[in-house]
Short mmCIF file of N, CA and C and ligand atoms in Angstrom, two decimals:
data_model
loop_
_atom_site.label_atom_id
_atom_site.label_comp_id
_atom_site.label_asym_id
_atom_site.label_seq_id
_atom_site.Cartn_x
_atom_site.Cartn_y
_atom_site.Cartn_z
N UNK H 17 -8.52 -13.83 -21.23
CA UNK H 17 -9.10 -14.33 -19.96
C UNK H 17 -10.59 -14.58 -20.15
N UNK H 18 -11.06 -15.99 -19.65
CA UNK H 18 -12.29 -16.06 -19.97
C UNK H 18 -13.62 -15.94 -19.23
N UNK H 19 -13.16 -15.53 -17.66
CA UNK H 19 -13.66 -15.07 -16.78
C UNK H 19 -14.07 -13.69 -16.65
N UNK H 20 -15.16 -12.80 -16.68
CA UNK H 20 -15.68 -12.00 -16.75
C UNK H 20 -14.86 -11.17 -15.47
N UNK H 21 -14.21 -9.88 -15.33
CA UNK H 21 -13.73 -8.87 -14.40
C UNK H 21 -14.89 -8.30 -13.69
N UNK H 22 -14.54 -8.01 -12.68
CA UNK H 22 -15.35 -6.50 -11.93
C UNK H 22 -14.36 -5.63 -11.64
N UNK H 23 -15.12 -4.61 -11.43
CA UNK H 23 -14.38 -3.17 -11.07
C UNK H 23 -15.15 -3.44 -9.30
N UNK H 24 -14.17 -3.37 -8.29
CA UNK H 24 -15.41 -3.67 -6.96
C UNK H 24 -14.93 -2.20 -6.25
N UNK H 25 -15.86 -2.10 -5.51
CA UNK H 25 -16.08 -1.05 -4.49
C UNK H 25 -15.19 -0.61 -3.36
N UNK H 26 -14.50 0.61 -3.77
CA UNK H 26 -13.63 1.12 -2.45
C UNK H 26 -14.03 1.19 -0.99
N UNK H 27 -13.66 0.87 0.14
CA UNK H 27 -13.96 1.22 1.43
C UNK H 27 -13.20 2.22 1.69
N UNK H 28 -14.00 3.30 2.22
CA UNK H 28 -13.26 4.49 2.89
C UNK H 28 -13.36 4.56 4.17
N UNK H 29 -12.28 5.09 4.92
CA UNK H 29 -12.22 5.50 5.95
C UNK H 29 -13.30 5.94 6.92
N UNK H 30 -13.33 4.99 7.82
CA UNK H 30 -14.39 5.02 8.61
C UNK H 30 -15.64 3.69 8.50
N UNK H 31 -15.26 3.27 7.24
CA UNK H 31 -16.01 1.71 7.44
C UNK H 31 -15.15 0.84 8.41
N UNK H 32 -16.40 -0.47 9.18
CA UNK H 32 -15.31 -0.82 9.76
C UNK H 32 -14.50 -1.66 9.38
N UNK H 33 -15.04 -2.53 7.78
CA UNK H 33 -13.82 -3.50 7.30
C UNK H 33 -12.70 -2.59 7.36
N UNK H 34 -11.92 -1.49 7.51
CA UNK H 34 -11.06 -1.02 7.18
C UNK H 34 -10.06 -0.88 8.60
N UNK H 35 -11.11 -1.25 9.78
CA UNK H 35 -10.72 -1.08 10.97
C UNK H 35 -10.28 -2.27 11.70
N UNK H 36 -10.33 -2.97 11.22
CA UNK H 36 -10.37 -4.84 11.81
C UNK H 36 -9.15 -5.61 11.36
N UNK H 37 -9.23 -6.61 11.83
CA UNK H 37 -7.44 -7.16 11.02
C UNK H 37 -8.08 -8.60 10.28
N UNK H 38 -7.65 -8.62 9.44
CA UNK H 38 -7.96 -9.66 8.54
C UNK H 38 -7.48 -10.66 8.83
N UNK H 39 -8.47 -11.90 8.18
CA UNK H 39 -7.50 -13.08 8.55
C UNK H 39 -6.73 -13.91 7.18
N UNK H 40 -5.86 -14.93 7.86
CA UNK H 40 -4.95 -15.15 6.94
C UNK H 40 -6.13 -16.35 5.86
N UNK H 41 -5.27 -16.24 4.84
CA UNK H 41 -6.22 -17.16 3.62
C UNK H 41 -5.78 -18.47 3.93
N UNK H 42 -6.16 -19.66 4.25
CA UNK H 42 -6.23 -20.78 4.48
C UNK H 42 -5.20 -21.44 3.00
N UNK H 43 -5.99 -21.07 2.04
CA UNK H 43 -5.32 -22.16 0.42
C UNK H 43 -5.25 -20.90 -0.50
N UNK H 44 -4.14 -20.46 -0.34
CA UNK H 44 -3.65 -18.91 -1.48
C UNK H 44 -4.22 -19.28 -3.16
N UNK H 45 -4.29 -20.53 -3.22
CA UNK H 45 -4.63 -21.12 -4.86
C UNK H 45 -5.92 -21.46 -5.06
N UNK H 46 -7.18 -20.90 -4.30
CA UNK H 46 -8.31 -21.59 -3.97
C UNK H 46 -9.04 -20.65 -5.10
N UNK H 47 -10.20 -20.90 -6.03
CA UNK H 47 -10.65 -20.21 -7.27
C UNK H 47 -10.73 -18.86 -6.29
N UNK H 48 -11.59 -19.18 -5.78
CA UNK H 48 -12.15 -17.31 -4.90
C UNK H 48 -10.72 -16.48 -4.57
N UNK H 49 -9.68 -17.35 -4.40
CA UNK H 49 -8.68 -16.15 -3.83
C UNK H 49 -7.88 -15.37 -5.57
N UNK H 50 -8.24 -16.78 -6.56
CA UNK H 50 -7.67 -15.65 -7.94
C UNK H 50 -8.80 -15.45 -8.42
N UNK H 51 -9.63 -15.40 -7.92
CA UNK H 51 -11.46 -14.53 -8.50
C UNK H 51 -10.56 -13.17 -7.60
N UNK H 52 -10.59 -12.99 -6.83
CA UNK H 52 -10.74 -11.71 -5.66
C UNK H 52 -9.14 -11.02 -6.49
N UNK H 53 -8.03 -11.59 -6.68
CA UNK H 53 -6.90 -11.21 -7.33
C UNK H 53 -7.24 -10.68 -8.81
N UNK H 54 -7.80 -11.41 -9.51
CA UNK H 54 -8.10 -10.78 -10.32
C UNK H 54 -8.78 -9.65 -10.63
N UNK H 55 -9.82 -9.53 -9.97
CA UNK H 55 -10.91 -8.12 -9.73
C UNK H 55 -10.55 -7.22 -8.76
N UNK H 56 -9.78 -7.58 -7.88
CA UNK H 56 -8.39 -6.55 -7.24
C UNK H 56 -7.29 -5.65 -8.37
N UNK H 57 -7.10 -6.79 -9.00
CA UNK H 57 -6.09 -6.25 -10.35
C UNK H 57 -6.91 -5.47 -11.57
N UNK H 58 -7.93 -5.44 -11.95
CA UNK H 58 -9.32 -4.87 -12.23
C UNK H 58 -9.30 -3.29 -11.71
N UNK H 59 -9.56 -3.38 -10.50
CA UNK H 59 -9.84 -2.28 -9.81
C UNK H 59 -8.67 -0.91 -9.82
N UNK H 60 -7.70 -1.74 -9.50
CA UNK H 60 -6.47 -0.98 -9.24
C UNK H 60 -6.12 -0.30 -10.61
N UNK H 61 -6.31 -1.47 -11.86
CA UNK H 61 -6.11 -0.77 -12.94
C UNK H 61 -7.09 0.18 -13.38
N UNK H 62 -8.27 -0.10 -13.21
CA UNK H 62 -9.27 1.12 -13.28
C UNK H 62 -9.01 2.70 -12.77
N UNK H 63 -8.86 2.73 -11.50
CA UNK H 63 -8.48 3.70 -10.41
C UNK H 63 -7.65 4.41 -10.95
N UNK H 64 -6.00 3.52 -11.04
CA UNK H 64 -4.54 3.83 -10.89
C UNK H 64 -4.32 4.03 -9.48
N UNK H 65 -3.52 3.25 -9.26
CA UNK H 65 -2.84 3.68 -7.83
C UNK H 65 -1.79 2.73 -7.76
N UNK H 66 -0.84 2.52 -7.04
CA UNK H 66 0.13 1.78 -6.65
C UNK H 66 0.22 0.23 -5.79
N UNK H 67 -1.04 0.69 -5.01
CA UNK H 67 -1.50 -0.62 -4.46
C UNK H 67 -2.52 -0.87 -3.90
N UNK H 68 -2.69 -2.17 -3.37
CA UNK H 68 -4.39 -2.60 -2.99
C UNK H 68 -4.60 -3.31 -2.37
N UNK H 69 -4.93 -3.40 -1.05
CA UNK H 69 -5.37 -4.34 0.32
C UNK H 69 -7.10 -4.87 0.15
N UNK H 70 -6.73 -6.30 -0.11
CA UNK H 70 -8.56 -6.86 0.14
C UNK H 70 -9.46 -6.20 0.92
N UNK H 71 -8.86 -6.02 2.22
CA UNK H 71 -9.87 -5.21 3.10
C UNK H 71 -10.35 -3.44 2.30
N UNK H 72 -9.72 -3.19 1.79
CA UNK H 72 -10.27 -1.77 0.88
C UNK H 72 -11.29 -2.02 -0.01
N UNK H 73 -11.55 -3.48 -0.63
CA UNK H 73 -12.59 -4.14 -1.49
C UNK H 73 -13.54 -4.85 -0.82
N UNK H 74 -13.42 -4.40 0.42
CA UNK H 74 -14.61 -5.22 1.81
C UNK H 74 -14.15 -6.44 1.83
N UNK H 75 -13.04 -7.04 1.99
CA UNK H 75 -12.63 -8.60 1.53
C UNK H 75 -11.73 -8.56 2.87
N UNK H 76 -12.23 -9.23 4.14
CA UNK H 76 -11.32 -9.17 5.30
C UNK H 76 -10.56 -10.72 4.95
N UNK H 77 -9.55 -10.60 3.87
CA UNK H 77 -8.46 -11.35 4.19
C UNK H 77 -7.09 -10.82 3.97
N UNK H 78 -6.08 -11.57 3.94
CA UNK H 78 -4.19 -11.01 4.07
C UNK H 78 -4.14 -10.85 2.71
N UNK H 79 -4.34 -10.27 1.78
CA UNK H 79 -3.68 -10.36 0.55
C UNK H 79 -3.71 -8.93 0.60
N UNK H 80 -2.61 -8.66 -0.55
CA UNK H 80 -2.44 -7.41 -1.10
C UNK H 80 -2.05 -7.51 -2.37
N UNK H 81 -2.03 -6.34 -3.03
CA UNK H 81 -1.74 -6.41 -4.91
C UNK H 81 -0.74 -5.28 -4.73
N UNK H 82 0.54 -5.37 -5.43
CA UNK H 82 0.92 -3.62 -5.62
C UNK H 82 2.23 -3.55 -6.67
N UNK H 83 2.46 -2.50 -6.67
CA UNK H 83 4.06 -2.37 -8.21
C UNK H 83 4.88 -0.88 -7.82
N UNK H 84 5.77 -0.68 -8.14
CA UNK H 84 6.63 -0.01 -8.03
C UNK H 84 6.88 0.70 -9.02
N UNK H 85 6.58 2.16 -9.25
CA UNK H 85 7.05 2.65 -10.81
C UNK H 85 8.61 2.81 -10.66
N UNK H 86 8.91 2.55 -11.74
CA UNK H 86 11.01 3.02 -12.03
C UNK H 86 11.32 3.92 -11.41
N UNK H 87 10.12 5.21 -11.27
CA UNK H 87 10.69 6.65 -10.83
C UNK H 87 11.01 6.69 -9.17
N UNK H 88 10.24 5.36 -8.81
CA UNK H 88 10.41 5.83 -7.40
C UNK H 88 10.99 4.05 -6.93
N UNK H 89 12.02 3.57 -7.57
CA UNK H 89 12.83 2.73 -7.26
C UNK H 89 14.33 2.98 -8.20
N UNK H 90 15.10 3.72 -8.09
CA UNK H 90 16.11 4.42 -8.59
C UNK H 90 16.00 3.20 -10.26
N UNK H 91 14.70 3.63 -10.60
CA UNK H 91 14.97 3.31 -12.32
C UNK H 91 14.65 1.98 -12.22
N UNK H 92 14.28 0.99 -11.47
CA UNK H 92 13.60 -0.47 -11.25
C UNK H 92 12.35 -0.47 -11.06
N UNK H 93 11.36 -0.68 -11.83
CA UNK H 93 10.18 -0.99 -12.02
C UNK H 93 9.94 -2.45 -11.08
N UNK H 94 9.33 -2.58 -10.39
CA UNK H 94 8.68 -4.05 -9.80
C UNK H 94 7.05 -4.06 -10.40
N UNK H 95 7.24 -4.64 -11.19
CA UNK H 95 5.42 -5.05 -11.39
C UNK H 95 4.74 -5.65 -10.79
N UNK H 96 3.25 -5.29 -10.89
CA UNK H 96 2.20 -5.57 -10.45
C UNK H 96 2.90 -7.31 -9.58
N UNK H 97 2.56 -7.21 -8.21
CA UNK H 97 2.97 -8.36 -7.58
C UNK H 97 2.02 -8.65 -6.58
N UNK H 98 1.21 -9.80 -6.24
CA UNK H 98 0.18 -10.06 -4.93
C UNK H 98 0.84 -10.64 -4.38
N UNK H 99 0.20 -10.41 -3.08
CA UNK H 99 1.17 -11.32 -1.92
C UNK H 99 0.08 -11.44 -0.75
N UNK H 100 0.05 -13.10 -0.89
CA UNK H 100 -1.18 -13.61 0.02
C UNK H 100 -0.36 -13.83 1.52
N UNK H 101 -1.12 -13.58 2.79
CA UNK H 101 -0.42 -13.85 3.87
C UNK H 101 1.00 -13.20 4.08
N UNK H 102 1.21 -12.40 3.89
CA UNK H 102 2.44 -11.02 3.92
C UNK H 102 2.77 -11.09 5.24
N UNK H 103 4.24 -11.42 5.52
CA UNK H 103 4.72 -11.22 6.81
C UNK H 103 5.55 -9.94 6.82
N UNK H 104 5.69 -8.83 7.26
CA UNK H 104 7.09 -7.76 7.53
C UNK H 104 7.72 -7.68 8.86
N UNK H 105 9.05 -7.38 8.50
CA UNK H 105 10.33 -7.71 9.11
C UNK H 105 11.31 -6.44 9.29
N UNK H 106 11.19 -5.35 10.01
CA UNK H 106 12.51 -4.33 9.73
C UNK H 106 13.81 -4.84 9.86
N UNK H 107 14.63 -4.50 8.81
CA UNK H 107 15.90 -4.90 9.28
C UNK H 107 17.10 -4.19 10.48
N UNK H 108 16.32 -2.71 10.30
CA UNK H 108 17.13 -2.02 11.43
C UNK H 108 16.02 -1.29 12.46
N UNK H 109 16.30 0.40 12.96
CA UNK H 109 15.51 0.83 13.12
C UNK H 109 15.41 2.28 12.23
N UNK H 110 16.19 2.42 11.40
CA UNK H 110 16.00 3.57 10.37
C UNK H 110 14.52 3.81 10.41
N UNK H 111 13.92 4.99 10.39
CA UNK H 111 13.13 5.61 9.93
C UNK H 111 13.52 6.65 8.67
N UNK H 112 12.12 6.57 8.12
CA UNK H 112 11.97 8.10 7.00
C UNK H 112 10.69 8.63 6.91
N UNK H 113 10.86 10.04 6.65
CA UNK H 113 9.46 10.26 6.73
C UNK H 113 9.22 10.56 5.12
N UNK H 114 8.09 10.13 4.06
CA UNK H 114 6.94 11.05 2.79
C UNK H 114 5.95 11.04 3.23
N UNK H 115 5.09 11.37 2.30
CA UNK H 115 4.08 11.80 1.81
C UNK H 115 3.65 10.64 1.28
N UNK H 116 2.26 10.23 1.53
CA UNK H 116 1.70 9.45 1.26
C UNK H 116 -0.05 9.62 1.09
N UNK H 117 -0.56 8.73 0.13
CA UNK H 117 -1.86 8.77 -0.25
C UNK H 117 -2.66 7.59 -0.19
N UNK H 118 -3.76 7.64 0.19
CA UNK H 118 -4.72 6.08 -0.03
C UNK H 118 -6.01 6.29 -0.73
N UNK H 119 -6.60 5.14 -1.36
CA UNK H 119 -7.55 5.24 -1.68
C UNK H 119 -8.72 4.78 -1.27
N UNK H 120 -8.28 4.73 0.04
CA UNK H 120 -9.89 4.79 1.15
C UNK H 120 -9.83 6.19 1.72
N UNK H 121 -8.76 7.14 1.67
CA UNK H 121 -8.91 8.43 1.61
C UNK H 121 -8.20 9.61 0.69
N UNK H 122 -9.67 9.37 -0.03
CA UNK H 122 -9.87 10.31 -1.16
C UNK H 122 -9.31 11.22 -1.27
N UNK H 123 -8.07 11.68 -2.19
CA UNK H 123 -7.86 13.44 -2.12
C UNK H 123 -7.30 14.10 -0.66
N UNK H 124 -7.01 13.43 -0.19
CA UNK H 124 -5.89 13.59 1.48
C UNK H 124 -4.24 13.04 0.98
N UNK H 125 -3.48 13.52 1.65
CA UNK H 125 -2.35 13.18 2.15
C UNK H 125 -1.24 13.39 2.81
N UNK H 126 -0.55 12.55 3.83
CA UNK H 126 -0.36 13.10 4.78
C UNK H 126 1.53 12.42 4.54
N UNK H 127 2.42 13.11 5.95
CA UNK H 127 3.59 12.50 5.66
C UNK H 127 3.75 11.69 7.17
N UNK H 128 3.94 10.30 6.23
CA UNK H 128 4.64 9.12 7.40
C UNK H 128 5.50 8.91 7.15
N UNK H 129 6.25 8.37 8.78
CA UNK H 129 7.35 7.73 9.33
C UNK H 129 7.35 5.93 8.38
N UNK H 130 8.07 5.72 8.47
CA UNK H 130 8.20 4.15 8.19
C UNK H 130 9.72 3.47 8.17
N UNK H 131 10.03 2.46 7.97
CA UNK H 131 11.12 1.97 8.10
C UNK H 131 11.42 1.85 6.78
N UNK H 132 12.90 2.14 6.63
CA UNK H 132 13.20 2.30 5.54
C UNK H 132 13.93 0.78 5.05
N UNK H 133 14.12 0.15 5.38
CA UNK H 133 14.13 -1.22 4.85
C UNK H 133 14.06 -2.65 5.82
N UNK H 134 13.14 -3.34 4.72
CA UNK H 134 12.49 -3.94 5.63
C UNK H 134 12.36 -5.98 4.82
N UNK H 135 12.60 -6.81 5.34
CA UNK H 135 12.17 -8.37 5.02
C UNK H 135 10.24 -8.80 4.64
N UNK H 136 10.41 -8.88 3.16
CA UNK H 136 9.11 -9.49 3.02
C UNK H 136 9.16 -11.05 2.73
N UNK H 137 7.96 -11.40 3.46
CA UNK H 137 7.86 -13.14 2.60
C UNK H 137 6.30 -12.84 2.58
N UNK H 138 5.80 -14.15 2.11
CA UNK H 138 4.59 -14.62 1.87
C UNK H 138 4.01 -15.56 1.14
N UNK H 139 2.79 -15.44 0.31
CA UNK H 139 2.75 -16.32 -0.87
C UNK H 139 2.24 -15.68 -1.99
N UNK H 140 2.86 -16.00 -3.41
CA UNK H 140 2.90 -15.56 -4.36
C UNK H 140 1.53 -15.42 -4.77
N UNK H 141 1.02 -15.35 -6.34
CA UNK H 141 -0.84 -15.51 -6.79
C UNK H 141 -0.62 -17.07 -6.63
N UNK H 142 0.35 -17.63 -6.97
CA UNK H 142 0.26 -18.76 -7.55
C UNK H 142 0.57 -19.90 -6.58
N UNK H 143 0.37 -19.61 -5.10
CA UNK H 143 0.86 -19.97 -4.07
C UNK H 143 2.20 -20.36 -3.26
N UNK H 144 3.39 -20.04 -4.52
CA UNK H 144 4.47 -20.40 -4.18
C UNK H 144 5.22 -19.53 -3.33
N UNK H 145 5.94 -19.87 -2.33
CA UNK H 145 6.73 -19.47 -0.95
C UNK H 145 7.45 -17.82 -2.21
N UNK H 146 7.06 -17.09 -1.32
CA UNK H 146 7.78 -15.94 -2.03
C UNK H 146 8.87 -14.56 -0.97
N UNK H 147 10.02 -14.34 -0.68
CA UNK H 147 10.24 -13.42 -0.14
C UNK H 147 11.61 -12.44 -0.62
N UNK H 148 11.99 -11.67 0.12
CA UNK H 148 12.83 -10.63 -0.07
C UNK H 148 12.82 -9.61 0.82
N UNK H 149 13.66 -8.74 0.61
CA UNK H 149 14.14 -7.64 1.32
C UNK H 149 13.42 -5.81 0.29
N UNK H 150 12.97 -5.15 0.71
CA UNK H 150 12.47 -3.41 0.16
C UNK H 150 13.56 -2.17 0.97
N UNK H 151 13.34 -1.71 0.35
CA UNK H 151 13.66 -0.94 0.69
C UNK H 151 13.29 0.58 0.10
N UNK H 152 13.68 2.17 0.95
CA UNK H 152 12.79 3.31 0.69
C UNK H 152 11.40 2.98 0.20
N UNK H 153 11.15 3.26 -1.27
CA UNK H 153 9.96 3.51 -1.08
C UNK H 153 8.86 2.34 -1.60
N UNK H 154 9.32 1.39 -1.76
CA UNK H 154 9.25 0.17 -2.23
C UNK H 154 8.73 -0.58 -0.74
N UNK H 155 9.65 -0.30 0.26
CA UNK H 155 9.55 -0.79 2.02
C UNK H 155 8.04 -0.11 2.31
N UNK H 156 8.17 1.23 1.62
CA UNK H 156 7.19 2.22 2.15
C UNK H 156 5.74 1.75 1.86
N UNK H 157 5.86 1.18 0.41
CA UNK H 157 4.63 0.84 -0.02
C UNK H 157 4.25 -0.62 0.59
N UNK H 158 5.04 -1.23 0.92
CA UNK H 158 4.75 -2.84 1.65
C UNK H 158 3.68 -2.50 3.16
N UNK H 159 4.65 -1.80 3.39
CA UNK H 159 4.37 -0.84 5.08
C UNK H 159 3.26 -0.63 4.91
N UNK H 160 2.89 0.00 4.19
CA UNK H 160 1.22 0.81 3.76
C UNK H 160 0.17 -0.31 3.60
N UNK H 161 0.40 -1.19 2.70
CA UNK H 161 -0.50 -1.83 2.32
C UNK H 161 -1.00 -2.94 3.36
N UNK H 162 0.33 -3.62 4.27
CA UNK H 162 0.46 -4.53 5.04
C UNK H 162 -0.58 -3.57 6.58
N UNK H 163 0.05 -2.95 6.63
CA UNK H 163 -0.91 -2.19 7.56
C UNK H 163 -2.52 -2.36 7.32
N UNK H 164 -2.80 -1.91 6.58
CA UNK H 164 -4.42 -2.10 5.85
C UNK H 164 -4.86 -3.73 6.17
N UNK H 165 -4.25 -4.70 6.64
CA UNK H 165 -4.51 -6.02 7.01
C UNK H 165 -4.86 -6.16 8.27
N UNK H 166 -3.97 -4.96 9.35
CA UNK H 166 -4.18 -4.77 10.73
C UNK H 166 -5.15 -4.19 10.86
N UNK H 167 -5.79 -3.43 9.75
CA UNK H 167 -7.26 -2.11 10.48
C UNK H 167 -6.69 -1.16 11.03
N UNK H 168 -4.91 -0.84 10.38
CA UNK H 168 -4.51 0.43 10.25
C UNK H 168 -4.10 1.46 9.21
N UNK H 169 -4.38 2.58 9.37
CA UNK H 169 -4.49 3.38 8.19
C UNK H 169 -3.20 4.34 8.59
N UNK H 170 -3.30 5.14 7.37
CA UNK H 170 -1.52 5.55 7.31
C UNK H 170 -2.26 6.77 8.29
N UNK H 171 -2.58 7.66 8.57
CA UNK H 171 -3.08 8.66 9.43
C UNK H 171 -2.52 8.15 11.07
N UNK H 172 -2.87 6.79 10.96
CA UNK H 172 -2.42 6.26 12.65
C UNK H 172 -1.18 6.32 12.76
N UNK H 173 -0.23 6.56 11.72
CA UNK H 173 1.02 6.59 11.97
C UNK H 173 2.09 7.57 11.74
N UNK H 174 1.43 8.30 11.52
CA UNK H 174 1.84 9.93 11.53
C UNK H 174 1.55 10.44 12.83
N UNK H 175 3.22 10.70 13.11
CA UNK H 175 3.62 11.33 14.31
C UNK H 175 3.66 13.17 14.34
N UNK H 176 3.06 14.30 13.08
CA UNK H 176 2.75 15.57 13.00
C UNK H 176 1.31 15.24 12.14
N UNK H 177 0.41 16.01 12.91
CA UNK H 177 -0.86 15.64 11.72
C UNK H 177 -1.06 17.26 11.45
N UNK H 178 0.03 18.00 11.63
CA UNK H 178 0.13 19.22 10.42
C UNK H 178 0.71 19.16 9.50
N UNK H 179 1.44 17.71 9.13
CA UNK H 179 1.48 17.08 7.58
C UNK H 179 0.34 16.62 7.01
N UNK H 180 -1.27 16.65 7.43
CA UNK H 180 -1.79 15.82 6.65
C UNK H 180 -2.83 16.92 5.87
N UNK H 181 -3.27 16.60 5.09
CA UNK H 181 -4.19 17.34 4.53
C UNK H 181 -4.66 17.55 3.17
N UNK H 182 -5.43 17.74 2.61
CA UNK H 182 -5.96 17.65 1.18
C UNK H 182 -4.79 17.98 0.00
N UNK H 183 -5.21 17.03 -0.74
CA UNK H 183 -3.60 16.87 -1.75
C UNK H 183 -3.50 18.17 -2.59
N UNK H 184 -4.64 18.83 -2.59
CA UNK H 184 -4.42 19.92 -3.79
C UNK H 184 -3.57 21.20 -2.79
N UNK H 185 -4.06 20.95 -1.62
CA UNK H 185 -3.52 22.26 -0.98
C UNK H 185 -2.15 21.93 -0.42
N UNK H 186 -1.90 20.70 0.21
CA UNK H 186 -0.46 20.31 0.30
C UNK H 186 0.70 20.38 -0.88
N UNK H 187 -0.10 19.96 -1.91
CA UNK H 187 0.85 19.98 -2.90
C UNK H 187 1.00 21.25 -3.76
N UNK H 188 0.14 22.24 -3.68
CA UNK H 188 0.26 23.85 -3.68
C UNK H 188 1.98 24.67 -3.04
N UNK H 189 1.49 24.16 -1.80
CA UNK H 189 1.75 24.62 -0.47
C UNK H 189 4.08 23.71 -0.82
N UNK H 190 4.38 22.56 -1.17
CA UNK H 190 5.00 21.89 -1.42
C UNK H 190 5.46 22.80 -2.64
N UNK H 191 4.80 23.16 -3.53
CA UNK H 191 5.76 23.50 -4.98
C UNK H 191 5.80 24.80 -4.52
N UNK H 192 5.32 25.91 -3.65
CA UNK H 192 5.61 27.13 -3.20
C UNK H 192 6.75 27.02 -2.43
N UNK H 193 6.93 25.93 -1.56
CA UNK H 193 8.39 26.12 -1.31
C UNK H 193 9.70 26.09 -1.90
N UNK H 194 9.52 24.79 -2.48
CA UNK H 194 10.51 24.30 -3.45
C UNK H 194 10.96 25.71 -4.14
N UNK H 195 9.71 26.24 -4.55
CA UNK H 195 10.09 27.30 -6.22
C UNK H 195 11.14 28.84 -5.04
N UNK H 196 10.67 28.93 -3.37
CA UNK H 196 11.04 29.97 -2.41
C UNK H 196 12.50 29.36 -2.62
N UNK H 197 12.58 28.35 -1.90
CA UNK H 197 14.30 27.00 -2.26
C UNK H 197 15.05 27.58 -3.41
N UNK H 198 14.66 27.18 -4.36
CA UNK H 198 14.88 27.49 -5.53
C UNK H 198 15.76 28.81 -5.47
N UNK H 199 14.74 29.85 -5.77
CA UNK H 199 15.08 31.77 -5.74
C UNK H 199 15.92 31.50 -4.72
N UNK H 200 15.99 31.28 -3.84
CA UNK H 200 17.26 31.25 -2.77
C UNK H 200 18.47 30.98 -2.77
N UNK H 201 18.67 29.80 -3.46
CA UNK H 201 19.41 29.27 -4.00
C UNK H 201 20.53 30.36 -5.58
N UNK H 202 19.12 29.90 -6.21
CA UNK H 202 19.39 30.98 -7.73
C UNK H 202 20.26 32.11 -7.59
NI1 NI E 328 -4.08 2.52 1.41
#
């Protein structure tokens, strides 16, 4: 690639790009929108995380970047995929509730509700008409990211906020049960 990368700047919680709803991108193929894709894809790989809303890079438009590891799509990997102008669609009203993390908030995480499968379309990097159907946690991560377009954060949608809380102590708190489960079981 002969275009120079950036690594760009997280917005955390409580800025207000993070609070506002973005608007849709006019021409998905326009240089600035695969300048911003690319240094989105930059970032994310820097970090690690699963996915990435423009508005988290101070960029109030509809795009998002994100992938699916195998482990948490029964052994189907979806790679790294952007999706400019993202529409979502539930197909029923199933709910589920995890655990979830962002990286406009640092070292938190809390457990949301979401629909467990759900209709995506949009447009591809490359501007072509793109859609499909998610589902569990694949739905979960669309949910998440697509939200971040509205100037909503996963905290707004958690219906117990004595699920939320710093990942080291939740996830303490999580393997102390399991291991209580466990002996019980045993
Ligand atoms: Ni997020």
């Amino acid at each position: 690639m002969s275009e120079a990368m950036s690594i760009l700047k997280i917005a955390r919680m409580g800025h207000p790009v993070l609070a506002s709803v973005a608007r849709p991108v006019d021409d998905p193929t326009a240089p600035v929108i695969r300048r911003l894709l690319v240094d989105m894809l930059e970032t994310l790989d820097d970090i690690g995380g699963v996915g990435l809303a423009a508005p988290q890079v101070h960029v109030p438009l509809r795009v998002v970047l994100y992938q699916v590891p195998a482990a948490r799509n029964e052994g189907q990997a979806i790679p790294l995929r952007a999706l400019i102008n993202p529409v979502l669609e539930p197909l029923d009203d199933t709910m589920a509730e995890d655990w979830e993390a962002c990286l406009s908030l640092p070292g938190l995480m809390g457990r949301v509700p979401r629909h467990t499968r759900i209709r995506w379309r949009g447009r591809a990097g490359d501007g072509s008409p793109v859609e499909g159907v998610a589902e569990g946690f694949h739905a979960r991560v669309l949910q998440h990211e697509c939200d971040h377009l509205d100037g909503v954060l996963y905290p707004q949608r958690m219906t117990d906020m004595a699920a939320f809380g710093f990942a080291e102590e939740v996830r303490a708190r999580l393997a102390a049960v399991a291991s209580v489960q466990g002996s019980a079981r045993g």
